[in-house]
Amino acid sequence: MDALDEHLGPPVDLGNESDSSDNSSRKSYKSKLPLARPLCVETKTESGFQKTYRICLELIREAMLHHRWQEAAEYMASFTGILDDRNKVRAQPNKELVWRISIEILHHLSKSTVKDYNIIYERMKHSGVKHYLMICLEHSFHLMLHGQIECAKQQLSIAESWRHGKESVSQLHRIKLIQAYRSLLDYMIWCDKKSMLSQNNSFESDIQGMHTCFRHASVNLQEILKNPGVWDPFILSYVEMLEFYEDYEEALKVLNDYMYDTGFPPNPNANVYMYQFLKRHNAPEKKLMKVLRNLRELVPSHELMLEYSFLLLQSEKTSDTQKALGVLLEMLDFACWRSNLGVWTCLHTAVHRLLLQEEGEVIVHEQMALRKDWWPALHFTSFHAKKDLEENAKLLEVKASLEKILCPGRPLSYYINRSPKRLPDNMSSWRRHLGIHNTCLIIQNPGTNEDVLMKSRRTDTSSSWSHFGSRLVGLQGSKDL
């Protein structure tokens, strides 16, 4: 439809003019918008052939705009005669117009078949060379959607070997894209063979066929991934095959290049794939945290930041607790985390730990300095309190215990139709209010009704954190990232 609108231009209102009073009022206002190009313009040089097909195109657009697809198809049967136009300037736009409109109409006809699509694609491929590669790629997508993987691969193989004249830059890019998708089809065939091997007794021929698909896919993918770009589905398929054949070093190298190569655009998914790979293979927490730190710079609201904050809170270092506080506050800067109990529970824990330190209150206030003007309206209002009470009373309890320390010097507004309980002002009273004792922190696990005992820095916390962390995964819930 975009190509059709571009070809015809925007429609012109040909309705009757309004009364004279309206006209007089319009004279005082001059629109700054550009004038619309008239829909029907008859030029002096326009031949009868061109006029016929221009009017036919207008009728097709009118039918499509009103979803009269059968009528549009009938007009389209006549409009394809425009492919006989020998004018070199209009030839390529006309061919693209016929291609795109025909496919759009077929999408909306209930009785259209794969054979109908194939007829149009084959005819358009041989009507000109400019769009040949893109038509082949689109044709293969359509075959894939109908489960004809082998036919789709055949189409891409033909397109990959196709050459015409001097190879242009755009043509080279399209060929690389076709090679990538052909490799993806090899991966899909490989997956089918792998599932068959797991269901039946494996034969040598089946294993060999599966390995052949892997070899074909890997050769192209190795070359494709040398070109900067976003290759997420191709990376995942290649890594899965490498892991199946236990080539972990090559898989790690592929992910490492995809993540750190400066030639590639910044891609949060590259960090996610690396983290998931390292976690599957029990990598040290130091490596996991390094990847998550890079992800934080790109997407501070990513769901893995909750896991990052948990890893930081496992550490005995005050600096790591400060980092965890920063990570959690950045997550809560985004509305998608506003009602997430897991994030607020981790924030509660980070504040507890910092308040055990001499400068803990100062650290919290420094983090909140840039947020003090808008955070209360985002998180701590009577409306939020009422909503949290209805949806999750535990969330109300956790947030209410943090309002005074996170937003000091402001009247308390996060409460339900009653005078807010006066909260303490000095540090020792705060520790008693938050459940901070001389040797431990007491936190109620939101996933259960159990109290989790977290010892202070003077004793070991690993066992308590392991118990707390195992429950934290279930608190994330659904998020709109």
XYZ file of C-alpha atoms in Angstrom:
481
model
C 0.000 0.000 0.000
C 2.885 2.382 0.681
C 4.241 1.898 -2.839
C 0.760 2.439 -4.259
C 0.200 5.648 -2.293
C 3.624 6.925 -3.290
C 2.858 6.244 -6.951
C -0.541 7.926 -6.910
C 0.021 10.642 -4.328
C -2.460 11.667 -1.614
C -6.129 11.995 -2.544
C -7.776 15.351 -3.154
C -11.091 16.326 -1.571
C -13.408 16.895 -4.538
C -16.499 17.514 -2.438
C -18.700 20.593 -2.711
C -17.399 23.797 -1.282
C -18.936 25.035 1.959
C -21.018 28.150 2.224
C -19.683 31.663 1.732
C -19.349 32.358 5.455
C -16.980 29.412 5.827
C -15.016 30.552 2.801
C -14.610 34.040 4.182
C -13.337 32.705 7.496
C -10.778 30.515 5.715
C -9.305 33.436 3.795
C -7.764 34.779 6.973
C -5.841 31.537 7.578
C -3.141 30.282 5.241
C -2.075 26.689 5.789
C 1.640 25.972 5.934
C 1.102 22.391 4.817
C 2.235 21.496 1.282
C -0.540 21.214 -1.277
C -1.618 17.670 -2.091
C -0.859 16.399 -5.565
C -4.119 15.892 -7.491
C -5.150 12.277 -7.876
C -6.216 12.527 -11.497
C -3.998 14.635 -13.728
C -4.180 14.365 -17.449
C -0.972 15.501 -19.112
C -0.539 16.604 -22.705
C 1.905 13.799 -23.416
C -0.164 11.058 -21.763
C -1.125 8.342 -24.203
C -4.345 6.386 -24.177
C -2.420 3.335 -22.883
C -1.060 5.269 -19.903
C -4.413 6.885 -19.142
C -6.181 3.524 -19.099
C -3.765 1.988 -16.620
C -3.649 5.112 -14.451
C -7.428 4.984 -14.030
C -7.253 1.228 -13.409
C -4.665 1.827 -10.672
C -6.955 4.382 -9.034
C -9.787 1.866 -9.003
C -7.499 -0.780 -7.457
C -6.468 1.574 -4.675
C -10.055 2.553 -4.001
C -11.073 -1.100 -3.718
C -8.144 -1.942 -1.437
C -8.808 0.999 0.868
C -12.368 -0.248 1.331
C -11.246 -3.899 1.663
C -13.042 -5.003 -1.470
C -10.351 -7.548 -2.251
C -12.221 -9.576 -4.872
C -12.946 -6.418 -6.835
C -9.300 -5.355 -6.522
C -8.202 -8.765 -7.846
C -10.436 -8.380 -10.891
C -8.962 -4.969 -11.686
C -5.471 -6.340 -11.037
C -5.933 -8.995 -13.732
C -6.177 -6.157 -16.264
C -3.541 -3.943 -14.681
C -0.736 -6.494 -15.196
C -0.724 -5.441 -18.843
C 1.316 -2.420 -17.742
C 4.341 -4.732 -17.678
C 4.355 -4.370 -21.478
C 5.203 -0.669 -21.154
C 8.573 -0.193 -22.880
C 9.400 3.118 -21.221
C 12.667 2.496 -19.340
C 11.949 5.178 -16.733
C 8.575 3.710 -15.735
C 9.409 0.024 -16.240
C 11.000 -0.789 -12.869
C 8.485 1.157 -10.699
C 5.624 -0.506 -12.575
C 7.080 -3.988 -12.003
C 7.528 -3.374 -8.283
C 4.004 -1.991 -8.087
C 2.506 -5.097 -9.717
C 4.573 -7.378 -7.475
C 3.644 -5.750 -4.175
C -0.040 -5.094 -4.939
C -0.590 -8.631 -6.240
C 0.896 -10.207 -3.105
C -1.096 -7.859 -0.859
C -4.347 -8.819 -2.565
C -3.537 -12.543 -2.332
C -2.909 -12.174 1.412
C -6.516 -11.047 1.840
C -8.226 -13.510 -0.480
C -9.509 -16.505 1.479
C -9.261 -18.912 -1.466
C -5.691 -18.078 -2.478
C -3.273 -21.018 -2.572
C 0.492 -21.510 -2.506
C 0.298 -22.172 -6.242
C -1.177 -18.698 -6.805
C 1.723 -17.128 -4.927
C 4.257 -19.196 -6.850
C 2.801 -18.073 -10.201
C 3.123 -14.393 -9.266
C 6.611 -14.747 -7.778
C 7.932 -16.651 -10.807
C 6.436 -14.201 -13.262
C 7.850 -11.198 -11.408
C 11.304 -12.774 -11.143
C 11.526 -13.000 -14.902
C 10.000 -9.600 -15.631
C 13.189 -7.748 -14.687
C 16.470 -8.168 -12.873
C 16.450 -5.257 -10.413
C 14.216 -6.912 -7.794
C 15.143 -10.528 -8.495
C 17.014 -11.179 -5.243
C 14.407 -9.553 -3.012
C 11.579 -11.422 -4.726
C 13.447 -14.719 -4.227
C 13.951 -13.902 -0.534
C 10.283 -13.007 -0.042
C 9.229 -16.134 -1.939
C 11.329 -18.297 0.382
C 9.749 -16.622 3.444
C 6.300 -17.478 2.119
C 7.301 -21.100 1.552
C 8.761 -21.286 5.066
C 5.490 -20.060 6.545
C 3.743 -22.949 4.797
C 6.267 -25.493 6.082
C 7.968 -26.086 2.734
C 11.507 -25.795 4.084
C 13.232 -27.719 1.317
C 11.513 -25.663 -1.414
C 12.447 -22.458 0.408
C 16.066 -23.581 0.592
C 16.031 -24.381 -3.116
C 14.782 -20.871 -3.904
C 17.587 -19.326 -1.851
C 20.202 -21.591 -3.422
C 19.100 -20.431 -6.889
C 19.196 -16.795 -5.783
C 22.632 -17.244 -4.190
C 24.134 -18.433 -7.481
C 22.373 -15.747 -9.536
C 24.530 -13.028 -11.099
C 23.724 -10.224 -13.513
C 26.195 -7.727 -14.894
C 28.619 -5.942 -12.607
C 28.021 -6.742 -8.950
C 26.839 -3.634 -7.092
C 27.170 -2.925 -3.374
C 23.434 -3.352 -2.769
C 23.442 -6.605 -4.708
C 26.362 -7.874 -2.598
C 24.507 -7.069 0.631
C 21.410 -8.895 -0.557
C 23.425 -11.952 -1.523
C 24.949 -12.033 1.974
C 21.471 -11.821 3.463
C 20.310 -14.679 1.250
C 23.322 -16.762 2.322
C 22.473 -16.099 5.961
C 18.876 -17.241 5.568
C 19.931 -20.304 3.611
C 22.165 -21.215 6.546
C 19.225 -20.668 8.874
C 17.211 -23.137 6.799
C 20.093 -25.635 7.088
C 19.834 -25.165 10.848
C 16.067 -25.825 10.763
C 16.620 -29.026 8.781
C 19.370 -29.958 11.272
C 16.895 -29.471 14.144
C 14.359 -31.741 12.444
C 16.967 -34.456 11.989
C 18.107 -34.071 15.602
C 14.555 -34.525 16.905
C 14.152 -37.633 14.745
C 17.373 -39.076 16.156
C 16.126 -38.581 19.705
C 12.850 -40.370 18.914
C 14.174 -43.310 16.894
C 17.206 -45.493 16.885
C 19.925 -43.553 15.119
C 21.502 -44.882 11.942
C 24.856 -43.876 10.541
C 23.204 -42.295 7.489
C 20.964 -40.114 9.679
C 23.894 -38.912 11.763
C 25.874 -38.198 8.605
C 22.992 -36.225 7.085
C 22.663 -34.202 10.236
C 26.365 -33.421 10.258
C 26.198 -32.388 6.586
C 23.541 -29.792 7.432
C 25.722 -28.503 10.252
C 28.736 -28.229 7.966
C 26.782 -26.335 5.284
C 25.308 -23.958 7.844
C 28.570 -23.304 9.698
C 30.555 -22.461 6.551
C 28.169 -19.674 5.585
C 27.579 -18.451 9.135
C 31.292 -18.061 9.780
C 31.531 -15.741 6.792
C 28.319 -13.883 7.514
C 29.271 -13.104 11.108
C 32.384 -11.311 9.900
C 30.119 -8.556 8.565
C 28.975 -5.970 11.135
C 25.265 -6.082 11.830
C 22.555 -7.519 14.057
C 22.592 -11.285 13.486
C 20.712 -12.486 16.587
C 18.789 -15.505 15.202
C 21.825 -16.662 13.241
C 24.102 -16.392 16.295
C 21.711 -18.441 18.426
C 21.381 -21.194 15.833
C 25.144 -21.410 15.292
C 25.905 -21.531 19.031
C 23.276 -24.237 19.579
C 24.870 -26.441 16.927
C 28.367 -25.855 18.307
C 27.215 -26.770 21.812
C 25.589 -29.937 20.506
C 28.951 -31.033 19.082
C 30.656 -29.886 22.327
C 32.771 -27.263 20.596
C 32.451 -24.885 23.542
C 35.580 -22.888 22.770
C 34.356 -21.957 19.302
C 30.906 -21.084 20.664
C 32.481 -18.827 23.291
C 34.655 -17.183 20.630
C 31.623 -16.493 18.416
C 29.695 -14.916 21.296
C 32.735 -12.971 22.459
C 33.314 -11.491 18.998
C 29.634 -10.646 18.643
C 29.632 -8.869 21.998
C 32.957 -7.026 22.059
C 33.795 -6.389 18.390
C 33.649 -2.603 17.990
C 32.657 -3.037 14.351
C 29.256 -4.349 15.429
C 26.552 -1.947 16.629
C 25.798 -1.950 20.383
C 23.439 -4.856 20.963
C 21.977 -5.753 24.379
C 21.057 -9.217 23.112
C 24.734 -10.005 22.535
C 25.305 -9.546 26.286
C 22.237 -11.635 27.112
C 23.404 -14.514 24.910
C 26.868 -14.424 26.453
C 25.445 -14.414 29.982
C 23.110 -17.319 29.252
C 25.964 -19.310 27.727
C 28.283 -18.681 30.685
C 25.553 -19.569 33.152
C 24.779 -22.831 31.330
C 28.431 -23.821 31.693
C 28.814 -22.779 35.351
C 31.186 -19.871 34.746
C 32.559 -17.978 37.781
C 30.370 -15.210 39.175
C 33.064 -12.671 38.324
C 32.576 -13.337 34.601
C 28.804 -13.241 34.938
C 28.939 -9.889 36.683
C 31.233 -8.453 34.008
C 28.715 -9.293 31.286
C 25.808 -7.928 33.327
C 27.744 -4.733 33.997
C 28.050 -4.170 30.246
C 24.355 -4.928 29.799
C 23.481 -2.356 32.445
C 25.160 0.380 30.424
C 22.936 -0.430 27.453
C 19.626 -1.309 29.147
C 19.461 -0.372 32.860
C 15.862 -1.636 33.034
C 16.633 -5.130 31.691
C 15.150 -8.038 33.660
C 18.638 -9.497 34.231
C 19.499 -6.454 36.371
C 17.573 -8.083 39.213
C 19.948 -11.026 38.974
C 22.900 -8.620 38.766
C 21.815 -6.884 41.970
C 21.479 -10.243 43.698
C 25.048 -11.202 42.708
C 26.312 -7.860 44.001
C 24.491 -8.316 47.307
C 26.137 -11.697 47.752
C 29.484 -9.930 47.982
C 30.987 -8.853 51.300
C 32.248 -5.549 49.858
C 30.533 -2.283 50.720
C 31.264 -1.009 47.210
C 29.272 -3.884 45.735
C 26.328 -3.090 47.992
C 26.496 0.507 46.773
C 26.484 -0.742 43.175
C 23.489 -2.950 43.935
C 21.665 0.068 45.356
C 22.391 2.028 42.169
C 21.262 -0.851 39.945
C 17.996 -1.290 41.831
C 17.189 2.424 41.889
C 17.833 2.623 38.137
C 15.414 -0.250 37.601
C 12.763 1.507 39.654
C 13.229 4.651 37.570
C 11.201 2.749 34.957
C 7.470 2.268 35.422
C 7.592 -1.389 34.331
C 9.277 -2.302 37.660
C 7.130 -0.084 39.880
C 5.070 -2.940 41.334
C 7.688 -5.693 41.271
C 8.088 -7.209 44.723
C 11.460 -8.801 43.929
C 13.103 -5.465 43.121
C 11.693 -3.727 46.194
C 12.772 -6.625 48.411
C 16.335 -6.435 47.093
C 16.303 -2.659 47.567
C 15.098 -3.181 51.130
C 18.032 -5.512 51.695
C 20.581 -3.112 50.172
C 19.339 -0.243 52.342
C 19.567 -2.483 55.428
C 23.158 -3.301 54.707
C 24.190 0.272 54.050
C 22.517 1.552 57.206
C 24.818 -0.739 59.172
C 27.711 1.388 57.954
C 28.812 4.719 59.352
C 28.195 6.588 56.092
C 25.330 4.420 54.918
C 22.647 7.084 55.238
C 24.797 9.567 53.304
C 25.289 7.038 50.494
C 21.544 6.491 50.175
C 20.838 10.216 50.150
C 23.472 10.791 47.456
C 21.826 8.197 45.236
C 18.423 9.805 45.780
C 19.582 13.406 45.287
C 18.612 13.528 41.600
C 15.389 11.614 42.231
C 13.928 13.511 45.164
C 11.722 15.739 43.002
C 9.965 13.043 40.997
C 10.380 9.689 42.787
C 7.645 10.332 45.385
C 5.117 10.956 42.604
C 6.267 7.803 40.802
C 6.187 5.425 43.780
C 4.885 6.947 47.022
C 1.375 8.352 46.705
C -1.884 7.365 48.327
C -3.036 6.060 44.947
C -0.035 3.703 44.777
C -0.646 2.615 48.355
C -4.277 1.750 47.620
C -3.336 -0.108 44.439
C -0.500 -2.031 46.136
C -2.786 -3.006 49.022
C -5.282 -4.478 46.571
C -2.706 -6.332 44.487
C 0.021 -7.276 46.969
C -0.121 -6.320 50.641
C 3.467 -7.460 51.130
C 4.650 -4.915 48.562
C 2.849 -2.191 50.529
C 4.692 -3.245 53.658
C 8.124 -3.261 52.002
C 7.653 0.106 50.279
C 6.224 1.788 53.381
C 9.336 0.843 55.372
C 11.527 2.600 52.761
C 9.599 5.816 52.120
C 11.099 7.888 54.917
C 14.734 6.955 54.266
C 14.458 7.308 50.467
C 12.426 10.543 50.524
C 13.431 12.364 53.737
C 12.048 15.781 54.566
C 8.748 15.182 52.775
C 5.317 14.546 54.303
C 4.406 10.885 54.200
C 1.766 10.151 51.589
C 2.108 6.403 51.030
C -0.672 5.205 53.340
C -4.316 4.111 53.270
C -6.988 6.461 54.699
C -5.357 6.869 58.038
C -2.785 9.080 59.637
C 0.652 7.819 58.763
C 2.624 6.218 61.511
C 5.373 8.515 62.679
C 8.711 7.058 61.663
C 11.974 7.545 63.563
C 14.542 10.177 62.668
C 17.838 8.961 64.148
C 19.914 6.040 62.926
C 19.523 3.768 65.937
C 15.746 4.120 65.798
C 15.833 3.437 62.098
C 17.655 0.181 62.680
C 15.019 -0.933 65.138
C 12.246 0.120 62.752
C 13.687 -1.792 59.808
C 14.496 -4.881 61.836
C 18.265 -4.316 61.887
C 19.866 -5.808 64.974
C 23.423 -5.941 66.142
C 24.363 -9.128 64.369
C 21.764 -9.848 61.721
C 19.088 -8.605 59.337
C 15.628 -10.173 59.393
C 13.798 -10.181 56.037
C 10.552 -11.904 55.241
C 10.879 -13.783 51.983
C 8.147 -12.482 49.626
C 7.920 -15.875 47.905
C 6.981 -17.614 51.153
C 5.899 -16.655 54.643
C 9.248 -17.633 56.082
C 11.671 -15.237 57.730
C 15.107 -15.273 56.124
C 17.961 -14.563 58.505
C 20.796 -12.552 56.918
C 23.831 -12.233 59.086
C 25.812 -9.015 59.178
C 29.244 -8.551 57.604
C 30.923 -9.877 60.714
C 29.683 -13.380 59.960
C 29.221 -15.572 56.911
C 26.178 -14.865 54.715
C 26.626 -17.341 51.883
C 24.190 -19.966 53.125
C 21.451 -17.449 53.902
C 21.888 -15.740 50.548
C 21.715 -19.028 48.680
C 18.385 -19.765 50.359
C 17.091 -16.261 49.656
C 18.315 -16.265 46.041
C 16.614 -19.535 45.175
C 13.279 -17.936 46.029
C 13.954 -14.643 44.279
C 13.565 -15.963 40.734
C 9.831 -16.418 41.160
C 9.334 -12.779 42.126
C 10.130 -11.232 38.770
C 6.701 -11.710 37.225
C 5.801 -10.340 33.796
C 7.384 -7.116 32.567
C 6.839 -4.903 29.516
C 10.373 -4.049 28.479
